[in-house]
Amino acid sequence: MGAAMALATSGPVAAQVLDARPIVLGDGRVTISGGVTATFGCAAGPSVQGCGDDTGFFNYTDYERSALRMLRLDISAAVRASDRLALLAEVRSDNGRGPEPYALFVRVRPWPARRIDIQAGRIPPTFGAFARRTYPSDNLLIGYPLGYQYLTSLRPDALPANADELLRMRGRGWLSSFGVGNPVPDKGVPLVSAFGWDTGVQLHAATDVLDAAVAVTTGTLSHPLVEDDNDGQQVAGRVTVRPLPGLVVGASGARGPYVARSAAAAAGLDAGRRGLTQIAWGADAEYSRDHYLVRAEAIVSDWRLPIVAAPAIDSPVRAVSTSVEGRYRIRPGLYAAARLDHLAFSEIVGTNRRDEWDAPVTRLEIGGGYSLMRNLMLKLAWQRNTRDTTRTPSRTFVAAQAVFWF
Amino acid sequence: MPPMMLNDVVGSVRSTRAATVAAPGAAVAAVALLLGLLDAPLLSAQVGDRTGVIRGRVELGRSPASNARRPGVGDLGAAPQSPPEPRRAVVYLESAPRGAFEQTEPGRAVMDQRNETFVPHLLAITTGTVVDFPNSDRIYHNVFSLSKVARFDLGRYAVGRSKSVRFDRAGIVRVFCDIHSHMNAFILVFSHPFFALTDAEGRYRIERVPRGTYNVVAWQEGTSSGPRPATVPEGGTTELDFPRR
């Protein structure tokens, strides 16, 4: 034969029509990226007709928003003023609501050649591994780990007067109410919130093997804030070690007052000075090699409640989250993943019974993702939730998610 | 011996024997027929001396920074930055002389992973070439491509290790790292040897082009110039510049 086309493509970049690179302006001083995530899930099972709702609120992040039915738009920007100073921001819009600032902070690097940074403003979480991995393409599955999403019955603005009140709210974290403080039913808090960042100052230093960060913020892990609602600050720290290629081991700790000033006053206490704290410890590990990735994370969180009336809750209530997830890349662009989650709670003693203060939950999620392009991914997942309660003790979901980012 | 062209250009690889996978296939050949390209000159051993040179300069556009990172809002600190690689372009003959596909043999090229950057960012090879992807960083990388002409995923591997991919189909291959979203590169796979990478100033030189008239294209970061005609005289040199559009 004679001639042939030099490049057997009709377009310049046939396999990557949607550019995955961020928008770069000002000779590299401004970078802008963004993403769109559309998620839709249905409850499934013999007792469910059609596309069922999450009547157990297993995946809700507040009373109105479910992580399985969400259209999220987000835009991030970094403005680099110099080698030493940058401004970073992210705004999000969920389900068509107005954009909300998710992150807004300055990053100062006093010595450009050294990996020491100071960040101030609405800063990324110091604690744990998952909270900084909340971008959809980083999440192997569609749902969130229970420790970062599932709403316990505890609230910062309303407090149980005694153990009986807290036991009555077992498994009702999406809309709990207590006798002390705000009487309006509202959502409880997760162990660590992945849906809002705290405000404060963070110091970070890194080498090739070791990462360390410490932060002082206005809110707590379970209740991050922009404006302080009590008189205390949270101190959080994290250390990450990379002893081997592919292995990352981290440990985190945090301590801060979580009860709002109004609720503490209703209990006759000073919110910032009387030890109404959330204290949490976390450990996480990730190992990857070839086409495998395995992650594990555990979080132990204690909340101290005020003693208002009998039967009193005289010890901190504890929640323990454990999560293991893995991914195997089957072929280019296609992977399978699974996550097993459990949330356990300590026992308290009420007038008539001794029981966990919230209902233990177990979640198994199995799914996978297929990348149509580098920055356009489809995910499918099956999720089974079980909870130790009489009302909606279990729920199974099937969910799909499309993720685009640049 | 096969023609070796533009030896001084980084990232350009030439093959020296017949390509094991030819050519783009019947559909592309049909396209070529429709485009009336079959009257291109015959290339053979007998006409080996009747070749010329196409050279010139591509005015390199302000393409997006090749290794720009996403803002990294979730990071605890600033990520280490590597200096951007000079922009380069590839200049190639849109249609090749008859016989051009019978004179290459599989070559070998390297695309390193260094300082969280693919080096070089732009590689031009002929079909059948095997590209090695060594990891020179202390951290893991995961090279992959979802391009139609070459889908592969090399998995995660550590410093000092290397994996390879053989490119048997002509086309454009986007290369990424699954761990570091800012890492990206281009591999342009040609079914003939008449192409050249520019240097950092945009200069190029395609040698041993059989005499005749060709359409020449300049390509940079996913954008092609329109084809421009160039007539190569026997033993002569044709100047062809590509001004910025």
PDB file of N, CA and C in Angstrom, chain A residues 228-287:
ATOM      1  N   ASP A 228     -16.355  30.304  67.243  1.00  0.00           N
ATOM      2  CA  ASP A 228     -16.344  29.538  68.483  1.00  0.00           C
ATOM      3  C   ASP A 228     -17.709  29.637  69.172  1.00  0.00           C
ATOM      4  N   ASP A 229     -18.196  28.496  69.688  1.00  0.00           N
ATOM      5  CA  ASP A 229     -19.468  28.537  70.413  1.00  0.00           C
ATOM      6  C   ASP A 229     -19.277  28.210  71.896  1.00  0.00           C
ATOM      7  N   ASN A 230     -18.016  28.158  72.301  1.00  0.00           N
ATOM      8  CA  ASN A 230     -17.742  28.019  73.732  1.00  0.00           C
ATOM      9  C   ASN A 230     -16.409  28.723  73.993  1.00  0.00           C
ATOM     10  N   ASP A 231     -15.864  28.540  75.162  1.00  0.00           N
ATOM     11  CA  ASP A 231     -14.668  29.317  75.490  1.00  0.00           C
ATOM     12  C   ASP A 231     -13.383  28.496  75.370  1.00  0.00           C
ATOM     13  N   GLY A 232     -13.451  27.392  74.685  1.00  0.00           N
ATOM     14  CA  GLY A 232     -12.258  26.554  74.635  1.00  0.00           C
ATOM     15  C   GLY A 232     -11.823  26.253  73.220  1.00  0.00           C
ATOM     16  N   GLN A 233     -10.592  25.796  73.066  1.00  0.00           N
ATOM     17  CA  GLN A 233     -10.053  25.408  71.766  1.00  0.00           C
ATOM     18  C   GLN A 233      -9.702  23.925  71.780  1.00  0.00           C
ATOM     19  N   GLN A 234      -9.763  23.347  70.603  1.00  0.00           N
ATOM     20  CA  GLN A 234      -9.323  21.958  70.447  1.00  0.00           C
ATOM     21  C   GLN A 234      -7.851  21.941  70.034  1.00  0.00           C
ATOM     22  N   VAL A 235      -7.125  20.995  70.601  1.00  0.00           N
ATOM     23  CA  VAL A 235      -5.754  20.742  70.162  1.00  0.00           C
ATOM     24  C   VAL A 235      -5.737  19.365  69.511  1.00  0.00           C
ATOM     25  N   ALA A 236      -5.257  19.300  68.288  1.00  0.00           N
ATOM     26  CA  ALA A 236      -5.203  18.030  67.563  1.00  0.00           C
ATOM     27  C   ALA A 236      -3.808  17.839  66.984  1.00  0.00           C
ATOM     28  N   GLY A 237      -3.383  16.599  66.923  1.00  0.00           N
ATOM     29  CA  GLY A 237      -2.058  16.305  66.368  1.00  0.00           C
ATOM     30  C   GLY A 237      -2.080  15.021  65.562  1.00  0.00           C
ATOM     31  N   ARG A 238      -1.127  14.920  64.672  1.00  0.00           N
ATOM     32  CA  ARG A 238      -1.049  13.717  63.838  1.00  0.00           C
ATOM     33  C   ARG A 238       0.404  13.479  63.442  1.00  0.00           C
ATOM     34  N   VAL A 239       0.779  12.199  63.457  1.00  0.00           N
ATOM     35  CA  VAL A 239       2.108  11.794  62.999  1.00  0.00           C
ATOM     36  C   VAL A 239       1.928  10.692  61.969  1.00  0.00           C
ATOM     37  N   THR A 240       2.624  10.817  60.872  1.00  0.00           N
ATOM     38  CA  THR A 240       2.570   9.810  59.814  1.00  0.00           C
ATOM     39  C   THR A 240       3.985   9.331  59.505  1.00  0.00           C
ATOM     40  N   VAL A 241       4.139   8.024  59.404  1.00  0.00           N
ATOM     41  CA  VAL A 241       5.452   7.441  59.118  1.00  0.00           C
ATOM     42  C   VAL A 241       5.339   6.585  57.865  1.00  0.00           C
ATOM     43  N   ARG A 242       6.363   6.667  57.023  1.00  0.00           N
ATOM     44  CA  ARG A 242       6.425   5.822  55.827  1.00  0.00           C
ATOM     45  C   ARG A 242       7.667   4.947  55.931  1.00  0.00           C
ATOM     46  N   PRO A 243       7.564   3.842  56.661  1.00  0.00           N
ATOM     47  CA  PRO A 243       8.759   3.019  56.887  1.00  0.00           C
ATOM     48  C   PRO A 243       9.203   2.255  55.654  1.00  0.00           C
ATOM     49  N   LEU A 244       8.263   1.941  54.775  1.00  0.00           N
ATOM     50  CA  LEU A 244       8.567   1.180  53.561  1.00  0.00           C
ATOM     51  C   LEU A 244       7.838   1.816  52.402  1.00  0.00           C
ATOM     52  N   PRO A 245       8.333   1.619  51.204  1.00  0.00           N
ATOM     53  CA  PRO A 245       7.555   2.091  50.051  1.00  0.00           C
ATOM     54  C   PRO A 245       6.173   1.438  50.045  1.00  0.00           C
ATOM     55  N   GLY A 246       5.164   2.246  49.916  1.00  0.00           N
ATOM     56  CA  GLY A 246       3.800   1.730  49.860  1.00  0.00           C
ATOM     57  C   GLY A 246       3.116   1.606  51.194  1.00  0.00           C
ATOM     58  N   LEU A 247       3.858   1.735  52.289  1.00  0.00           N
ATOM     59  CA  LEU A 247       3.261   1.602  53.619  1.00  0.00           C
ATOM     60  C   LEU A 247       3.232   2.965  54.309  1.00  0.00           C
ATOM     61  N   VAL A 248       2.056   3.343  54.761  1.00  0.00           N
ATOM     62  CA  VAL A 248       1.877   4.589  55.505  1.00  0.00           C
ATOM     63  C   VAL A 248       1.150   4.248  56.797  1.00  0.00           C
ATOM     64  N   VAL A 249       1.730   4.635  57.905  1.00  0.00           N
ATOM     65  CA  VAL A 249       1.126   4.385  59.213  1.00  0.00           C
ATOM     66  C   VAL A 249       0.942   5.725  59.906  1.00  0.00           C
ATOM     67  N   GLY A 250      -0.250   5.959  60.422  1.00  0.00           N
ATOM     68  CA  GLY A 250      -0.535   7.241  61.054  1.00  0.00           C
ATOM     69  C   GLY A 250      -1.169   7.078  62.417  1.00  0.00           C
ATOM     70  N   ALA A 251      -0.954   8.056  63.275  1.00  0.00           N
ATOM     71  CA  ALA A 251      -1.601   8.104  64.587  1.00  0.00           C
ATOM     72  C   ALA A 251      -2.047   9.536  64.832  1.00  0.00           C
ATOM     73  N   SER A 252      -3.242   9.675  65.405  1.00  0.00           N
ATOM     74  CA  SER A 252      -3.810  11.011  65.618  1.00  0.00           C
ATOM     75  C   SER A 252      -4.399  11.107  67.016  1.00  0.00           C
ATOM     76  N   GLY A 253      -4.485  12.319  67.512  1.00  0.00           N
ATOM     77  CA  GLY A 253      -5.138  12.567  68.790  1.00  0.00           C
ATOM     78  C   GLY A 253      -5.751  13.956  68.781  1.00  0.00           C
ATOM     79  N   ALA A 254      -6.812  14.129  69.555  1.00  0.00           N
ATOM     80  CA  ALA A 254      -7.459  15.448  69.629  1.00  0.00           C
ATOM     81  C   ALA A 254      -8.189  15.568  70.958  1.00  0.00           C
ATOM     82  N   ARG A 255      -8.217  16.782  71.461  1.00  0.00           N
ATOM     83  CA  ARG A 255      -8.939  17.051  72.702  1.00  0.00           C
ATOM     84  C   ARG A 255      -9.486  18.468  72.633  1.00  0.00           C
ATOM     85  N   GLY A 256     -10.788  18.604  72.877  1.00  0.00           N
ATOM     86  CA  GLY A 256     -11.369  19.946  72.852  1.00  0.00           C
ATOM     87  C   GLY A 256     -12.764  19.963  73.430  1.00  0.00           C
ATOM     88  N   PRO A 257     -13.194  21.076  73.986  1.00  0.00           N
ATOM     89  CA  PRO A 257     -14.566  21.200  74.500  1.00  0.00           C
ATOM     90  C   PRO A 257     -15.561  21.260  73.350  1.00  0.00           C
ATOM     91  N   TYR A 258     -16.591  20.431  73.427  1.00  0.00           N
ATOM     92  CA  TYR A 258     -17.529  20.335  72.302  1.00  0.00           C
ATOM     93  C   TYR A 258     -18.904  20.910  72.616  1.00  0.00           C
ATOM     94  N   VAL A 259     -19.199  21.173  73.862  1.00  0.00           N
ATOM     95  CA  VAL A 259     -20.545  21.616  74.238  1.00  0.00           C
ATOM     96  C   VAL A 259     -20.672  23.123  74.043  1.00  0.00           C
ATOM     97  N   ALA A 260     -21.759  23.509  73.402  1.00  0.00           N
ATOM     98  CA  ALA A 260     -21.979  24.930  73.150  1.00  0.00           C
ATOM     99  C   ALA A 260     -22.233  25.672  74.465  1.00  0.00           C
ATOM    100  N   ARG A 261     -21.876  26.916  74.422  1.00  0.00           N
ATOM    101  CA  ARG A 261     -22.016  27.766  75.615  1.00  0.00           C
ATOM    102  C   ARG A 261     -23.449  27.727  76.160  1.00  0.00           C
ATOM    103  N   SER A 262     -24.419  27.783  75.263  1.00  0.00           N
ATOM    104  CA  SER A 262     -25.826  27.834  75.684  1.00  0.00           C
ATOM    105  C   SER A 262     -26.239  26.542  76.391  1.00  0.00           C
ATOM    106  N   ALA A 263     -25.783  25.400  75.857  1.00  0.00           N
ATOM    107  CA  ALA A 263     -26.157  24.126  76.472  1.00  0.00           C
ATOM    108  C   ALA A 263     -25.471  23.950  77.820  1.00  0.00           C
ATOM    109  N   ALA A 264     -24.203  24.351  77.877  1.00  0.00           N
ATOM    110  CA  ALA A 264     -23.488  24.239  79.154  1.00  0.00           C
ATOM    111  C   ALA A 264     -24.135  25.126  80.208  1.00  0.00           C
ATOM    112  N   ALA A 265     -24.535  26.313  79.785  1.00  0.00           N
ATOM    113  CA  ALA A 265     -25.186  27.216  80.737  1.00  0.00           C
ATOM    114  C   ALA A 265     -26.506  26.623  81.216  1.00  0.00           C
ATOM    115  N   ALA A 266     -27.223  25.965  80.308  1.00  0.00           N
ATOM    116  CA  ALA A 266     -28.484  25.332  80.707  1.00  0.00           C
ATOM    117  C   ALA A 266     -28.247  24.220  81.718  1.00  0.00           C
ATOM    118  N   ALA A 267     -27.066  23.612  81.638  1.00  0.00           N
ATOM    119  CA  ALA A 267     -26.716  22.569  82.608  1.00  0.00           C
ATOM    120  C   ALA A 267     -26.048  23.162  83.845  1.00  0.00           C
ATOM    121  N   GLY A 268     -25.925  24.466  83.860  1.00  0.00           N
ATOM    122  CA  GLY A 268     -25.317  25.136  85.002  1.00  0.00           C
ATOM    123  C   GLY A 268     -23.812  25.039  85.025  1.00  0.00           C
ATOM    124  N   LEU A 269     -23.209  24.915  83.847  1.00  0.00           N
ATOM    125  CA  LEU A 269     -21.763  24.733  83.773  1.00  0.00           C
ATOM    126  C   LEU A 269     -21.132  25.771  82.848  1.00  0.00           C
ATOM    127  N   ASP A 270     -19.821  25.879  82.922  1.00  0.00           N
ATOM    128  CA  ASP A 270     -19.031  26.718  82.037  1.00  0.00           C
ATOM    129  C   ASP A 270     -18.507  25.803  80.925  1.00  0.00           C
ATOM    130  N   ALA A 271     -18.890  26.091  79.693  1.00  0.00           N
ATOM    131  CA  ALA A 271     -18.591  25.173  78.587  1.00  0.00           C
ATOM    132  C   ALA A 271     -17.108  24.933  78.386  1.00  0.00           C
ATOM    133  N   GLY A 272     -16.310  25.940  78.536  1.00  0.00           N
ATOM    134  CA  GLY A 272     -14.905  25.805  78.187  1.00  0.00           C
ATOM    135  C   GLY A 272     -14.024  25.281  79.296  1.00  0.00           C
ATOM    136  N   ARG A 273     -14.478  25.343  80.532  1.00  0.00           N
ATOM    137  CA  ARG A 273     -13.558  25.089  81.640  1.00  0.00           C
ATOM    138  C   ARG A 273     -13.928  23.891  82.500  1.00  0.00           C
ATOM    139  N   ARG A 274     -15.002  23.230  82.203  1.00  0.00           N
ATOM    140  CA  ARG A 274     -15.434  22.155  83.097  1.00  0.00           C
ATOM    141  C   ARG A 274     -15.276  20.770  82.477  1.00  0.00           C
ATOM    142  N   GLY A 275     -14.447  20.637  81.496  1.00  0.00           N
ATOM    143  CA  GLY A 275     -14.115  19.309  80.995  1.00  0.00           C
ATOM    144  C   GLY A 275     -15.188  18.645  80.162  1.00  0.00           C
ATOM    145  N   LEU A 276     -16.087  19.426  79.572  1.00  0.00           N
ATOM    146  CA  LEU A 276     -17.077  18.826  78.670  1.00  0.00           C
ATOM    147  C   LEU A 276     -16.406  18.659  77.306  1.00  0.00           C
ATOM    148  N   THR A 277     -15.543  17.674  77.243  1.00  0.00           N
ATOM    149  CA  THR A 277     -14.645  17.559  76.098  1.00  0.00           C
ATOM    150  C   THR A 277     -14.938  16.344  75.235  1.00  0.00           C
ATOM    151  N   GLN A 278     -14.505  16.439  74.014  1.00  0.00           N
ATOM    152  CA  GLN A 278     -14.354  15.258  73.165  1.00  0.00           C
ATOM    153  C   GLN A 278     -12.862  14.955  73.098  1.00  0.00           C
ATOM    154  N   ILE A 279     -12.524  13.748  73.479  1.00  0.00           N
ATOM    155  CA  ILE A 279     -11.135  13.295  73.376  1.00  0.00           C
ATOM    156  C   ILE A 279     -11.116  12.103  72.424  1.00  0.00           C
ATOM    157  N   ALA A 280     -10.286  12.175  71.423  1.00  0.00           N
ATOM    158  CA  ALA A 280     -10.278  11.106  70.412  1.00  0.00           C
ATOM    159  C   ALA A 280      -8.857  10.686  70.092  1.00  0.00           C
ATOM    160  N   TRP A 281      -8.730   9.408  69.782  1.00  0.00           N
ATOM    161  CA  TRP A 281      -7.471   8.830  69.326  1.00  0.00           C
ATOM    162  C   TRP A 281      -7.733   8.054  68.048  1.00  0.00           C
ATOM    163  N   GLY A 282      -6.800   8.094  67.173  1.00  0.00           N
ATOM    164  CA  GLY A 282      -6.973   7.380  65.914  1.00  0.00           C
ATOM    165  C   GLY A 282      -5.687   6.712  65.467  1.00  0.00           C
ATOM    166  N   ALA A 283      -5.847   5.603  64.777  1.00  0.00           N
ATOM    167  CA  ALA A 283      -4.705   4.915  64.168  1.00  0.00           C
ATOM    168  C   ALA A 283      -5.122   4.468  62.780  1.00  0.00           C
ATOM    169  N   ASP A 284      -4.241   4.605  61.836  1.00  0.00           N
ATOM    170  CA  ASP A 284      -4.581   4.213  60.468  1.00  0.00           C
ATOM    171  C   ASP A 284      -3.356   3.679  59.760  1.00  0.00           C
ATOM    172  N   ALA A 285      -3.599   2.855  58.782  1.00  0.00           N
ATOM    173  CA  ALA A 285      -2.496   2.289  57.988  1.00  0.00           C
ATOM    174  C   ALA A 285      -2.979   2.078  56.567  1.00  0.00           C
ATOM    175  N   GLU A 286      -2.056   2.240  55.643  1.00  0.00           N
ATOM    176  CA  GLU A 286      -2.363   1.973  54.227  1.00  0.00           C
ATOM    177  C   GLU A 286      -1.180   1.236  53.628  1.00  0.00           C
ATOM    178  N   TYR A 287      -1.493   0.186  52.906  1.00  0.00           N
ATOM    179  CA  TYR A 287      -0.427  -0.519  52.190  1.00  0.00           C
ATOM    180  C   TYR A 287      -0.888  -0.764  50.758  1.00  0.00           C
TER     181      TYR A 287
END
